[in-house]
Amino acid sequence: MSAQVDSRPTEPGVRAPMVIAIDGPAASGKSSTAQWVAQELGYLHVDSGALYRAATAARLRRAAGPDEPWTEEQVLDAAQAVTLVPGERSFVPLLDGVDADEELRGSEVTRRVSQVARMEGVRAWVNAHVRSAATSRAVVVDGRDIGTAVFPEAQLKIFLVADPWERARRRLIQRLGRGPADDEIAEETDRLVQRDRLDATQTVQAPDAVLIDTTYLTQREQVERIAALARAVTHRASDASAIDAG
Ligand code: CDP
């Protein structure tokens, strides 16, 4: 287990470090929203998807061919090259000690990551890293099952959704740095819908999650909504501890 954590104090009045869980399907804006919310609140962001991607990338570096089947043992063995370290805004997975974000977002990793994420041992490995990062400080964690499997006790759970066409459009703008044409969006929509299907079993909305459809929201609007919800939860928690203390 190699997650390194710092020991900065968390919110006064809150007993356990605060956890905000943000789940949702591919390209629903979870990571960028989670990072921004974390920044607003002075928390750190943990991107669980980046750990699935890091394990996949680590195995790909050792792969003999593009469609070679992998066992869980092989993936977990390769994943020993991954460490999770606190950065300025987010915990960053390092591959052999180096930040390899571009490699993690590449199409080969994206093509194979859902298969890797279905391996129970890999899910346990990711969850252990994520929980370890959250032991000593407040975090915003994004993924697909954070509010159900990883932090069922999270003080705030958000489930972000958006229309697939809009998700595809946003993902392409992020990747290409320009407005995409309709046929490019159509192709990306098809890829996203396929990945939604592959990820369906691990994408679970907690019954106590707040559902936010971001199709017609700006990123600022969605960040402000979540930050406002987080403040409400924090106030409720400090009111409760004041009553306990009195
Ligand atoms: O950013 P995007 O939504 O494209 O994906 P990601 O968050 O980087 O996650 C990559 C992949 O990891 C997903 O397609 C899932 O297969 C898997 N994943 C998961 O199974 N459970 C999580 N909590 C997070 C990601």
Short mmCIF file of C-alpha atoms and ligand atoms in Angstrom, two decimals:
data_model
loop_
_atom_site.label_atom_id
_atom_site.label_comp_id
_atom_site.label_asym_id
_atom_site.label_seq_id
_atom_site.Cartn_x
_atom_site.Cartn_y
_atom_site.Cartn_z
CA MET A 1 0.00 0.00 0.00
CA SER A 2 1.79 3.11 -1.11
CA ALA A 3 -0.60 6.06 -0.80
CA GLN A 4 1.22 8.90 0.92
CA VAL A 5 -0.96 11.29 2.88
CA ASP A 6 -0.24 14.54 4.64
CA SER A 7 -1.57 15.23 8.07
CA ARG A 8 -3.11 18.65 7.77
CA PRO A 9 -6.02 19.12 10.17
CA THR A 10 -9.54 18.91 8.79
CA GLU A 11 -12.64 21.05 9.42
CA PRO A 12 -13.09 22.10 13.05
CA GLY A 13 -16.25 20.60 14.52
CA VAL A 14 -16.33 17.67 12.13
CA ARG A 15 -15.39 14.39 13.77
CA ALA A 16 -14.08 12.39 10.80
CA PRO A 17 -12.43 14.03 7.80
CA MET A 18 -15.17 15.09 5.40
CA VAL A 19 -15.72 12.93 2.32
CA ILE A 20 -17.67 14.19 -0.67
CA ALA A 21 -18.40 11.40 -3.17
CA ILE A 22 -19.09 12.35 -6.79
CA ASP A 23 -20.19 9.49 -9.00
CA GLY A 24 -21.55 9.26 -12.52
CA PRO A 25 -21.00 7.84 -16.00
CA ALA A 26 -18.05 8.50 -18.35
CA ALA A 27 -17.37 12.12 -19.19
CA SER A 28 -20.11 13.46 -16.95
CA GLY A 29 -17.61 16.04 -15.71
CA LYS A 30 -16.88 14.29 -12.42
CA SER A 31 -13.14 14.84 -12.27
CA SER A 32 -13.00 18.48 -13.27
CA THR A 33 -15.98 19.29 -11.04
CA ALA A 34 -14.50 17.34 -8.12
CA GLN A 35 -11.18 19.13 -8.51
CA TRP A 36 -12.82 22.54 -8.59
CA VAL A 37 -15.10 21.76 -5.61
CA ALA A 38 -12.05 20.56 -3.66
CA GLN A 39 -10.26 23.79 -4.43
CA GLU A 40 -13.27 25.90 -3.34
CA LEU A 41 -13.46 24.07 -0.01
CA GLY A 42 -9.73 23.63 0.67
CA TYR A 43 -9.97 19.84 0.33
CA LEU A 44 -7.88 17.52 -1.84
CA HIS A 45 -9.31 15.69 -4.85
CA VAL A 46 -8.96 11.94 -5.39
CA ASP A 47 -9.73 10.60 -8.89
CA SER A 48 -10.43 6.88 -8.49
CA GLY A 49 -10.71 6.48 -12.28
CA ALA A 50 -7.11 7.66 -12.60
CA LEU A 51 -6.04 4.70 -10.45
CA TYR A 52 -7.92 2.24 -12.70
CA ARG A 53 -6.24 3.95 -15.64
CA ALA A 54 -2.81 3.79 -13.93
CA ALA A 55 -3.15 0.03 -13.30
CA THR A 56 -4.19 -0.43 -16.94
CA ALA A 57 -1.31 1.71 -18.23
CA ALA A 58 1.18 -0.15 -16.02
CA ARG A 59 0.02 -3.47 -17.48
CA LEU A 60 0.02 -2.07 -21.03
CA ARG A 61 3.68 -1.11 -20.66
CA ARG A 62 4.42 -4.81 -20.25
CA ALA A 63 1.94 -6.07 -22.84
CA ALA A 64 3.10 -8.25 -25.72
CA GLY A 65 0.26 -7.31 -28.09
CA PRO A 66 -2.81 -5.04 -28.22
CA ASP A 67 -5.43 -7.72 -27.56
CA GLU A 68 -3.46 -10.00 -25.27
CA PRO A 69 -5.77 -11.20 -22.47
CA TRP A 70 -4.67 -10.25 -18.94
CA THR A 71 -5.22 -12.01 -15.66
CA GLU A 72 -6.03 -10.14 -12.47
CA GLU A 73 -2.72 -11.32 -11.03
CA GLN A 74 -0.79 -9.80 -13.96
CA VAL A 75 -2.58 -6.47 -13.57
CA LEU A 76 -2.01 -6.36 -9.81
CA ASP A 77 1.61 -7.27 -10.31
CA ALA A 78 2.09 -4.43 -12.83
CA ALA A 79 0.17 -2.06 -10.54
CA GLN A 80 2.99 -2.26 -8.00
CA ALA A 81 4.64 0.40 -10.18
CA VAL A 82 1.85 2.83 -9.16
CA THR A 83 2.06 5.16 -6.16
CA LEU A 84 -0.48 7.79 -5.15
CA VAL A 85 0.98 11.06 -3.90
CA PRO A 86 -0.69 14.31 -2.79
CA GLY A 87 -0.28 17.10 -5.36
CA GLU A 88 -1.36 20.72 -5.17
CA ARG A 89 -5.04 20.10 -5.87
CA SER A 90 -5.37 16.34 -6.40
CA PHE A 91 -3.71 13.12 -5.37
CA VAL A 92 -1.65 12.10 -8.39
CA PRO A 93 -0.96 8.48 -9.41
CA LEU A 94 2.68 8.09 -10.42
CA LEU A 95 3.84 5.34 -12.77
CA ASP A 96 7.36 4.26 -11.89
CA GLY A 97 7.61 7.50 -9.94
CA VAL A 98 6.54 9.75 -12.84
CA ASP A 99 3.27 11.62 -13.51
CA ALA A 100 2.06 10.00 -16.76
CA ASP A 101 -1.31 11.74 -17.14
CA GLU A 102 -1.19 11.85 -20.93
CA GLU A 103 -0.54 8.12 -21.11
CA LEU A 104 -3.37 7.47 -18.63
CA ARG A 105 -5.87 9.40 -20.81
CA GLY A 106 -4.71 7.75 -24.06
CA SER A 107 -7.05 5.72 -26.26
CA GLU A 108 -5.38 2.34 -25.55
CA VAL A 109 -5.86 2.77 -21.81
CA THR A 110 -9.45 3.98 -22.34
CA ARG A 111 -10.14 0.95 -24.54
CA ARG A 112 -8.96 -1.57 -21.91
CA VAL A 113 -9.75 0.12 -18.60
CA SER A 114 -13.34 -1.12 -18.19
CA GLN A 115 -12.14 -4.73 -18.47
CA VAL A 116 -9.48 -4.09 -15.81
CA ALA A 117 -12.03 -2.32 -13.59
CA ARG A 118 -14.21 -5.44 -13.54
CA MET A 119 -11.47 -7.40 -11.72
CA GLU A 120 -12.41 -7.67 -8.04
CA GLY A 121 -8.79 -7.61 -6.86
CA VAL A 122 -8.14 -4.42 -8.82
CA ARG A 123 -11.23 -2.81 -7.31
CA ALA A 124 -9.96 -3.73 -3.83
CA TRP A 125 -6.53 -2.28 -4.70
CA VAL A 126 -8.03 1.03 -5.91
CA ASN A 127 -10.40 1.25 -2.93
CA ALA A 128 -7.56 0.72 -0.45
CA HIS A 129 -5.56 3.55 -2.03
CA VAL A 130 -8.55 5.88 -2.05
CA ARG A 131 -9.49 5.13 1.57
CA SER A 132 -5.90 5.60 2.66
CA ALA A 133 -5.77 9.04 1.00
CA ALA A 134 -8.89 10.06 2.93
CA THR A 135 -7.77 8.99 6.40
CA SER A 136 -6.18 12.22 7.50
CA ARG A 137 -7.77 14.97 5.45
CA ALA A 138 -10.98 16.12 3.83
CA VAL A 139 -11.36 14.90 0.26
CA VAL A 140 -13.60 15.04 -2.77
CA VAL A 141 -13.50 11.62 -4.44
CA ASP A 142 -14.89 10.94 -7.88
CA GLY A 143 -15.69 7.65 -9.55
CA ARG A 144 -18.60 5.31 -10.14
CA ASP A 145 -19.18 3.50 -6.88
CA ILE A 146 -17.67 5.89 -4.34
CA GLY A 147 -20.95 6.65 -2.55
CA THR A 148 -21.94 2.98 -2.45
CA ALA A 149 -18.89 0.68 -2.23
CA VAL A 150 -15.98 2.88 -1.16
CA PHE A 151 -17.48 5.47 1.20
CA PRO A 152 -21.07 4.44 1.98
CA GLU A 153 -20.69 6.73 5.02
CA ALA A 154 -19.69 9.82 2.94
CA GLN A 155 -21.28 12.95 4.39
CA LEU A 156 -22.30 14.17 0.91
CA LYS A 157 -22.97 12.11 -2.21
CA ILE A 158 -23.55 13.52 -5.66
CA PHE A 159 -24.52 11.60 -8.80
CA LEU A 160 -23.72 13.60 -11.93
CA VAL A 161 -25.46 12.81 -15.21
CA ALA A 162 -25.64 14.51 -18.60
CA ASP A 163 -27.01 13.74 -22.02
CA PRO A 164 -24.51 11.50 -23.96
CA TRP A 165 -24.22 13.92 -26.88
CA GLU A 166 -23.35 16.76 -24.52
CA ARG A 167 -20.87 14.57 -22.63
CA ALA A 168 -19.21 13.64 -25.94
CA ARG A 169 -19.09 17.28 -27.04
CA ARG A 170 -17.42 18.37 -23.77
CA ARG A 171 -14.91 15.50 -23.83
CA LEU A 172 -13.87 16.44 -27.41
CA ILE A 173 -13.48 20.12 -26.60
CA GLN A 174 -11.23 19.09 -23.70
CA ARG A 175 -9.22 16.73 -25.91
CA LEU A 176 -9.03 18.77 -29.14
CA GLY A 177 -9.11 22.30 -27.74
CA ARG A 178 -11.68 23.35 -30.38
CA GLY A 179 -15.37 23.00 -31.14
CA PRO A 180 -15.93 19.52 -32.70
CA ALA A 181 -18.01 18.81 -35.83
CA ASP A 182 -21.28 16.86 -35.52
CA ASP A 183 -19.83 13.66 -37.04
CA GLU A 184 -16.95 13.76 -34.55
CA ILE A 185 -19.45 14.18 -31.70
CA ALA A 186 -21.54 11.31 -33.08
CA GLU A 187 -18.51 8.96 -33.07
CA GLU A 188 -17.49 9.97 -29.56
CA THR A 189 -21.12 9.56 -28.38
CA ASP A 190 -21.07 6.02 -29.72
CA ARG A 191 -17.81 5.27 -27.85
CA LEU A 192 -19.18 6.74 -24.61
CA VAL A 193 -22.43 4.78 -24.82
CA GLN A 194 -20.40 1.58 -25.36
CA ARG A 195 -18.25 2.38 -22.31
CA ASP A 196 -21.40 3.16 -20.25
CA ARG A 197 -22.59 -0.32 -21.15
CA LEU A 198 -19.26 -1.94 -20.12
CA ASP A 199 -19.23 0.05 -16.87
CA ALA A 200 -22.93 -0.42 -16.06
CA THR A 201 -22.47 -2.89 -13.21
CA GLN A 202 -19.95 -0.72 -11.41
CA THR A 203 -21.79 2.58 -11.88
CA VAL A 204 -24.21 2.78 -8.98
CA GLN A 205 -26.24 5.71 -7.69
CA ALA A 206 -26.48 5.66 -3.89
CA PRO A 207 -30.07 6.00 -2.63
CA ASP A 208 -29.01 9.05 -0.60
CA ALA A 209 -27.12 10.76 -3.47
CA VAL A 210 -28.21 14.13 -4.83
CA LEU A 211 -28.78 13.75 -8.56
CA ILE A 212 -27.52 16.66 -10.68
CA ASP A 213 -28.16 16.70 -14.43
CA THR A 214 -25.46 18.96 -15.86
CA THR A 215 -26.67 18.95 -19.48
CA TYR A 216 -27.84 22.56 -19.24
CA LEU A 217 -25.55 23.76 -16.44
CA THR A 218 -22.25 25.54 -16.77
CA GLN A 219 -19.38 24.05 -14.88
CA ARG A 220 -19.39 27.01 -12.51
CA GLU A 221 -23.09 26.41 -11.74
CA GLN A 222 -22.55 22.74 -10.94
CA VAL A 223 -19.50 23.48 -8.79
CA GLU A 224 -21.43 26.15 -6.87
CA ARG A 225 -24.34 23.78 -6.24
CA ILE A 226 -22.08 21.08 -4.83
CA ALA A 227 -20.04 23.54 -2.75
CA ALA A 228 -23.29 24.97 -1.30
CA LEU A 229 -24.50 21.46 -0.44
CA ALA A 230 -21.13 20.72 1.20
CA ARG A 231 -21.35 23.87 3.32
CA ALA A 232 -24.87 22.92 4.44
CA VAL A 233 -23.62 19.48 5.50
CA THR A 234 -20.63 20.98 7.35
CA HIS A 235 -22.89 23.41 9.23
CA ARG A 236 -25.24 20.61 10.19
CA ALA A 237 -22.28 18.54 11.46
CA SER A 238 -20.86 21.43 13.54
CA ASP A 239 -24.34 22.20 14.95
CA ALA A 240 -24.64 18.55 15.97
CA SER A 241 -21.26 18.52 17.72
CA ALA A 242 -22.11 21.81 19.53
CA ILE A 243 -25.30 20.14 20.85
CA ASP A 244 -23.30 17.04 21.87
CA ALA A 245 -20.71 19.21 23.66
CA GLY A 246 -23.41 21.27 25.43
O1 CDP B 1 -13.17 10.29 -16.95
P1 CDP B 1 -13.94 9.12 -17.45
O2 CDP B 1 -15.34 9.16 -16.95
O3 CDP B 1 -13.75 8.85 -18.88
O4 CDP B 1 -13.37 7.81 -16.81
P2 CDP B 1 -12.52 7.69 -15.52
O5 CDP B 1 -13.21 8.33 -14.35
O6 CDP B 1 -11.14 8.11 -15.82
O7 CDP B 1 -12.57 6.11 -15.28
C1 CDP B 1 -11.96 5.22 -16.18
C2 CDP B 1 -12.59 3.85 -16.01
O8 CDP B 1 -12.33 3.35 -14.69
C3 CDP B 1 -14.09 3.77 -16.17
O9 CDP B 1 -14.47 3.59 -17.52
C4 CDP B 1 -14.47 2.57 -15.31
O10 CDP B 1 -14.30 1.37 -16.04
C5 CDP B 1 -13.43 2.58 -14.24
N1 CDP B 1 -13.88 3.12 -12.94
C6 CDP B 1 -14.59 2.26 -12.10
O11 CDP B 1 -14.91 1.14 -12.46
N2 CDP B 1 -14.93 2.68 -10.83
C7 CDP B 1 -14.59 3.90 -10.41
N3 CDP B 1 -14.90 4.27 -9.16
C8 CDP B 1 -13.89 4.80 -11.26
C9 CDP B 1 -13.56 4.38 -12.54
#
